[in-house]
Coordinates of N, CA and C in Angstrom, one line a residue:
M1 N 121.1 267.1 101.7 CA 121.9 267.9 100.9 C 121.0 268.3 99.7
R2 N 121.2 269.6 99.3 CA 120.4 270.1 98.1 C 121.3 270.5 97.0
I3 N 121.0 270.2 95.8 CA 121.8 270.5 94.6 C 121.0 271.5 93.7
E4 N 121.7 272.5 93.4 CA 121.2 273.5 92.4 C 121.8 273.1 91.0
L5 N 120.9 272.7 90.1 CA 121.3 272.3 88.8 C 121.7 273.5 87.9
L6 N 122.8 273.4 87.2 CA 123.2 274.5 86.3 C 122.6 274.2 84.9
T7 N 122.5 273.0 84.6 CA 121.9 272.5 83.3 C 121.5 271.1 83.4
S8 N 120.6 270.7 82.6 CA 120.2 269.2 82.6 C 119.6 268.9 81.2
I9 N 119.5 267.5 81.0 CA 119.0 267.0 79.8 C 118.2 265.7 80.1
R10 N 117.4 265.2 79.1 CA 116.7 263.9 79.3 C 117.3 263.0 78.2
T11 N 117.6 261.8 78.6 CA 118.2 260.8 77.6 C 117.9 259.4 78.0
N12 N 118.6 258.5 77.3 CA 118.4 257.0 77.5 C 119.8 256.4 77.1
N13 N 120.2 255.5 77.9 CA 121.5 254.8 77.7 C 121.6 254.0 76.4
F14 N 120.4 253.5 76.0 CA 120.4 252.5 74.9 C 119.6 253.0 73.7
N15 N 118.7 253.9 73.8 CA 117.8 254.3 72.7 C 118.0 255.7 72.2
D16 N 119.1 256.4 72.6 CA 119.3 257.8 72.2 C 120.7 257.9 71.5
D17 N 120.6 257.9 70.2 CA 121.9 257.9 69.4 C 122.7 259.2 69.7
Q18 N 122.1 260.2 70.2 CA 122.9 261.4 70.5 C 123.2 261.6 72.0
M19 N 123.1 260.5 72.8 CA 123.3 260.6 74.2 C 124.6 261.2 74.6
M20 N 125.7 260.6 74.0 CA 127.1 261.1 74.4 C 127.2 262.6 74.0
E21 N 126.8 263.0 72.9 CA 126.9 264.4 72.4 C 126.1 265.3 73.4
K22 N 124.9 264.9 73.8 CA 124.1 265.6 74.7 C 124.8 265.8 76.0
I23 N 125.3 264.7 76.5 CA 126.0 264.8 77.8 C 127.2 265.6 77.8
Q24 N 128.0 265.5 76.7 CA 129.2 266.3 76.6 C 128.9 267.8 76.5
N25 N 127.8 268.1 75.7 CA 127.4 269.5 75.6 C 126.9 270.1 76.9
M26 N 126.2 269.2 77.7 CA 125.6 269.6 79.0 C 126.8 270.0 79.9
W27 N 127.8 269.1 79.9 CA 129.0 269.4 80.8 C 129.8 270.7 80.4
K28 N 129.9 270.9 79.1 CA 130.6 272.1 78.6 C 129.8 273.3 79.0
E29 N 128.5 273.3 78.9 CA 127.7 274.4 79.3 C 127.9 274.7 80.8
A30 N 127.8 273.6 81.6 CA 128.0 273.8 83.1 C 129.3 274.3 83.4
Y31 N 130.4 273.8 82.8 CA 131.7 274.3 83.2 C 131.9 275.8 82.8
R32 N 131.2 276.3 81.9 CA 131.3 277.8 81.6 C 130.8 278.5 82.9
S33 N 129.8 278.0 83.5 CA 129.2 278.6 84.7 C 130.1 278.4 85.9
L34 N 131.0 277.4 85.9 CA 131.8 277.1 87.0 C 133.2 277.6 87.0
E35 N 133.5 278.4 85.9 CA 134.9 278.9 85.8 C 135.3 279.7 87.0
G36 N 136.5 279.4 87.5 CA 137.0 280.1 88.7 C 136.5 279.6 90.0
K37 N 135.6 278.6 90.0 CA 135.1 278.0 91.3 C 135.8 276.7 91.5
S38 N 136.0 276.4 92.8 CA 136.6 275.1 93.1 C 135.7 274.2 94.0
D39 N 134.4 274.4 93.8 CA 133.4 273.6 94.5 C 133.4 272.2 94.0
T40 N 132.8 271.3 94.9 CA 132.5 270.0 94.5 C 131.4 270.1 93.4
V41 N 131.5 269.3 92.3 CA 130.6 269.4 91.3 C 129.8 268.0 91.3
Y42 N 128.6 268.0 91.0 CA 127.7 266.8 91.0 C 127.1 266.6 89.6
G43 N 127.2 265.4 89.2 CA 126.4 264.9 88.0 C 125.2 264.1 88.7
V44 N 124.0 264.6 88.5 CA 122.9 264.1 89.2 C 121.9 263.4 88.2
Y45 N 121.5 262.2 88.6 CA 120.6 261.4 87.8 C 119.3 261.3 88.5
F46 N 118.2 261.6 87.8 CA 116.9 261.7 88.5 C 115.8 261.5 87.5
D47 N 114.6 261.4 88.0 CA 113.4 261.3 87.2 C 113.5 260.1 86.3
Y48 N 113.8 259.0 86.9 CA 113.9 257.7 86.1 C 112.5 257.2 85.7
E49 N 112.5 256.8 84.4 CA 111.3 256.2 83.8 C 111.1 254.8 84.4
S50 N 112.2 254.0 84.5 CA 112.1 252.7 85.0 C 113.5 252.3 85.7
D51 N 114.3 251.5 84.9 CA 115.6 251.1 85.4 C 116.6 251.8 84.5
F52 N 117.9 251.2 84.5 CA 118.9 251.9 83.7 C 118.7 251.8 82.2
K53 N 117.7 251.0 81.8 CA 117.5 250.9 80.4 C 116.4 251.9 79.9
G54 N 115.8 252.6 80.8 CA 114.7 253.5 80.5 C 115.3 255.0 80.4
D55 N 114.4 255.9 80.1 CA 114.7 257.3 80.0 C 115.0 257.8 81.4
Y56 N 115.8 258.8 81.5 CA 116.2 259.5 82.8 C 116.6 260.9 82.5
S57 N 116.7 261.7 83.5 CA 117.2 263.1 83.4 C 118.6 263.1 84.1
I58 N 119.5 263.9 83.6 CA 120.8 264.1 84.2 C 121.1 265.5 84.1
G59 N 121.7 266.0 85.2 CA 122.1 267.4 85.3 C 123.4 267.6 86.0
V60 N 124.0 268.8 85.8 CA 125.2 269.1 86.5 C 124.9 270.2 87.5
G61 N 125.4 270.1 88.7 CA 125.1 271.1 89.7 C 126.1 271.2 90.8
I62 N 125.8 272.1 91.7 CA 126.6 272.3 92.9 C 125.7 272.4 94.1
E63 N 126.3 272.1 95.3 CA 125.5 272.2 96.6 C 125.1 273.6 96.8
D64 N 123.8 273.7 97.1 CA 123.2 275.0 97.5 C 122.0 274.8 98.4
A65 N 122.3 275.0 99.7 CA 121.3 274.7 100.7 C 120.0 275.5 100.6
E66 N 120.2 276.7 100.1 CA 119.0 277.6 100.0 C 118.2 277.4 98.7
N67 N 118.9 277.3 97.6 CA 118.3 277.3 96.2 C 118.2 276.0 95.6
G68 N 118.8 275.0 96.2 CA 118.9 273.6 95.6 C 117.5 273.0 95.4
K69 N 117.2 272.7 94.2 CA 115.8 272.1 93.9 C 115.9 270.5 93.9
I70 N 117.1 270.0 93.7 CA 117.2 268.5 93.8 C 117.7 268.2 95.2
V71 N 116.9 267.4 95.9 CA 117.2 267.0 97.2 C 117.8 265.6 97.2
I72 N 119.0 265.4 97.8 CA 119.6 264.1 98.0 C 119.1 263.6 99.3
P73 N 118.3 262.5 99.3 CA 117.8 262.0 100.6 C 118.9 261.5 101.5
D74 N 118.6 260.9 102.6 CA 119.5 260.3 103.5 C 120.7 259.6 102.8
Q75 N 121.9 260.1 102.9 CA 123.0 259.5 102.2 C 123.5 258.2 102.8
S76 N 123.0 257.8 103.9 CA 123.4 256.5 104.5 C 122.7 255.3 103.7
N77 N 121.8 255.7 102.8 CA 121.1 254.6 102.0 C 121.6 254.6 100.6
Y78 N 123.0 254.9 100.5 CA 123.6 254.9 99.2 C 124.8 253.9 99.2
K79 N 125.1 253.3 98.1 CA 126.4 252.6 98.0 C 127.3 253.4 97.1
V80 N 128.5 253.6 97.6 CA 129.5 254.5 97.0 C 130.5 253.6 96.2
F81 N 130.7 254.0 94.9 CA 131.7 253.4 94.0 C 132.8 254.4 93.7
K82 N 134.0 254.0 94.0 CA 135.1 254.9 93.7 C 135.5 254.7 92.2
V83 N 135.7 255.8 91.5 CA 136.1 255.7 90.1 C 137.6 255.9 90.0
A84 N 138.2 255.0 89.1 CA 139.6 255.2 88.8 C 139.8 256.4 88.0
S85 N 140.0 257.6 88.6 CA 140.0 258.8 87.8 C 141.2 258.9 86.9
S86 N 142.2 258.1 87.1 CA 143.4 258.1 86.2 C 143.1 257.4 84.9
D87 N 142.0 256.6 84.9 CA 141.5 255.9 83.7 C 140.6 256.8 82.9
E88 N 140.9 257.1 81.6 CA 140.1 257.9 80.8 C 138.6 257.4 80.7
E89 N 138.4 256.1 80.8 CA 137.1 255.5 80.7 C 136.6 255.1 82.1
G90 N 137.2 255.6 83.2 CA 136.9 255.2 84.5 C 135.4 255.3 84.9
I91 N 134.8 256.4 84.5 CA 133.4 256.6 84.8 C 132.5 255.6 84.1
L92 N 132.7 255.4 82.8 CA 132.0 254.5 82.0 C 132.1 253.0 82.6
K93 N 133.4 252.7 82.9 CA 133.7 251.3 83.4 C 133.0 251.1 84.8
T94 N 132.9 252.2 85.6 CA 132.2 252.1 86.9 C 130.7 251.9 86.7
W95 N 130.1 252.6 85.8 CA 128.7 252.5 85.5 C 128.4 251.1 84.9
Q96 N 129.3 250.6 84.1 CA 129.1 249.2 83.6 C 129.2 248.2 84.7
K97 N 130.1 248.4 85.7 CA 130.1 247.5 86.8 C 128.8 247.6 87.6
I98 N 128.3 248.8 87.8 CA 127.0 249.0 88.5 C 125.9 248.2 87.8
W99 N 125.8 248.4 86.5 CA 124.8 247.7 85.7 C 124.9 246.2 85.8
G100 N 126.1 245.7 85.8 CA 126.4 244.3 85.9 C 125.9 243.8 87.3
L101 N 126.2 244.5 88.3 CA 125.8 244.1 89.7 C 124.3 244.1 89.8
E102 N 123.7 245.0 89.1 CA 122.2 245.1 89.2 C 121.6 243.9 88.4
E103 N 122.2 243.6 87.2 CA 121.7 242.5 86.4 C 121.8 241.2 87.1
S104 N 122.9 241.0 87.9 CA 123.1 239.8 88.6 C 122.5 239.8 90.0
D105 N 121.6 240.7 90.3 CA 120.8 240.8 91.5 C 121.7 241.0 92.7
E106 N 122.9 241.6 92.5 CA 123.8 241.9 93.7 C 123.7 243.3 94.2
L107 N 122.9 244.1 93.4 CA 122.6 245.5 93.8 C 121.2 245.8 93.5
E108 N 120.5 246.3 94.6 CA 119.1 246.7 94.4 C 119.0 248.2 94.5
R109 N 118.9 248.8 93.3 CA 118.9 250.2 93.2 C 117.5 250.8 93.5
G110 N 117.5 251.9 94.1 CA 116.2 252.6 94.4 C 115.6 253.4 93.3
Y111 N 116.5 253.9 92.4 CA 116.1 254.7 91.3 C 115.3 256.0 91.8
T112 N 115.9 256.6 92.8 CA 115.4 257.9 93.2 C 116.3 259.0 92.7
V113 N 117.4 259.3 93.4 CA 118.4 260.2 92.9 C 119.8 259.6 93.1
D114 N 120.5 259.4 92.0 CA 121.9 258.9 92.0 C 122.8 260.1 91.7
F115 N 124.0 260.1 92.0 CA 124.9 261.2 91.7 C 126.4 260.8 91.6
E116 N 127.1 261.5 90.7 CA 128.5 261.4 90.6 C 129.0 262.6 91.3
K117 N 130.0 262.4 92.2 CA 130.6 263.5 93.0 C 132.0 263.7 92.5
Y118 N 132.3 264.9 92.0 CA 133.6 265.3 91.4 C 134.2 266.2 92.5
L119 N 135.2 265.7 93.2 CA 135.8 266.5 94.3 C 136.9 267.3 93.7
P120 N 137.2 268.5 94.4 CA 138.3 269.4 93.9 C 139.6 268.7 93.9
S121 N 139.8 267.6 94.6 CA 141.1 266.8 94.6 C 141.3 266.0 93.4
G122 N 140.2 265.9 92.5 CA 140.3 265.1 91.3 C 139.6 263.7 91.5
E123 N 139.3 263.4 92.8 CA 138.7 262.1 93.0 C 137.2 262.1 92.5
I124 N 136.7 261.0 92.1 CA 135.3 260.9 91.6 C 134.7 259.7 92.3
E125 N 133.4 259.9 92.8 CA 132.6 258.8 93.4 C 131.3 258.8 92.7
I126 N 130.8 257.6 92.6 CA 129.4 257.4 92.1 C 128.6 256.9 93.3
H127 N 127.5 257.6 93.6 CA 126.6 257.3 94.7 C 125.3 256.7 94.2
I128 N 125.0 255.5 94.5 CA 123.8 254.8 94.0 C 122.8 254.6 95.1
A129 N 121.6 255.2 94.9 CA 120.5 255.0 95.9 C 120.0 253.6 96.0
L130 N 119.9 253.0 97.2 CA 119.5 251.7 97.4 C 118.0 251.6 97.8
K131 N 117.4 250.4 97.5 CA 116.0 250.2 97.9 C 115.9 250.2 99.5

């Protein structure tokens, strides 16, 4: 699968005081490009410096087989986490669960390309690349 990014930023979960503001502005910018479309939208995490404590790039995109510059490798090597989309903090809580699993050695992340998948139905999934 290939993803065409509409916008992206570089940040850090723990050392960037403006992380939330940057991410919110990135999504606002992307949604202006998506008005009137009902495609599945992807939040793509890539270009990891190290692990979840290091710098990384995040972007918003849509599937585009011809122009997509971000390649999602074999999806069978991903663990999928369903997000409680009815919970306002569902995405954050799911990421905290992922980080906890990693810290307790129950999840071996590959740190290649991870992504959040926002389906037109309102469902959200987080796909984590495994080693």
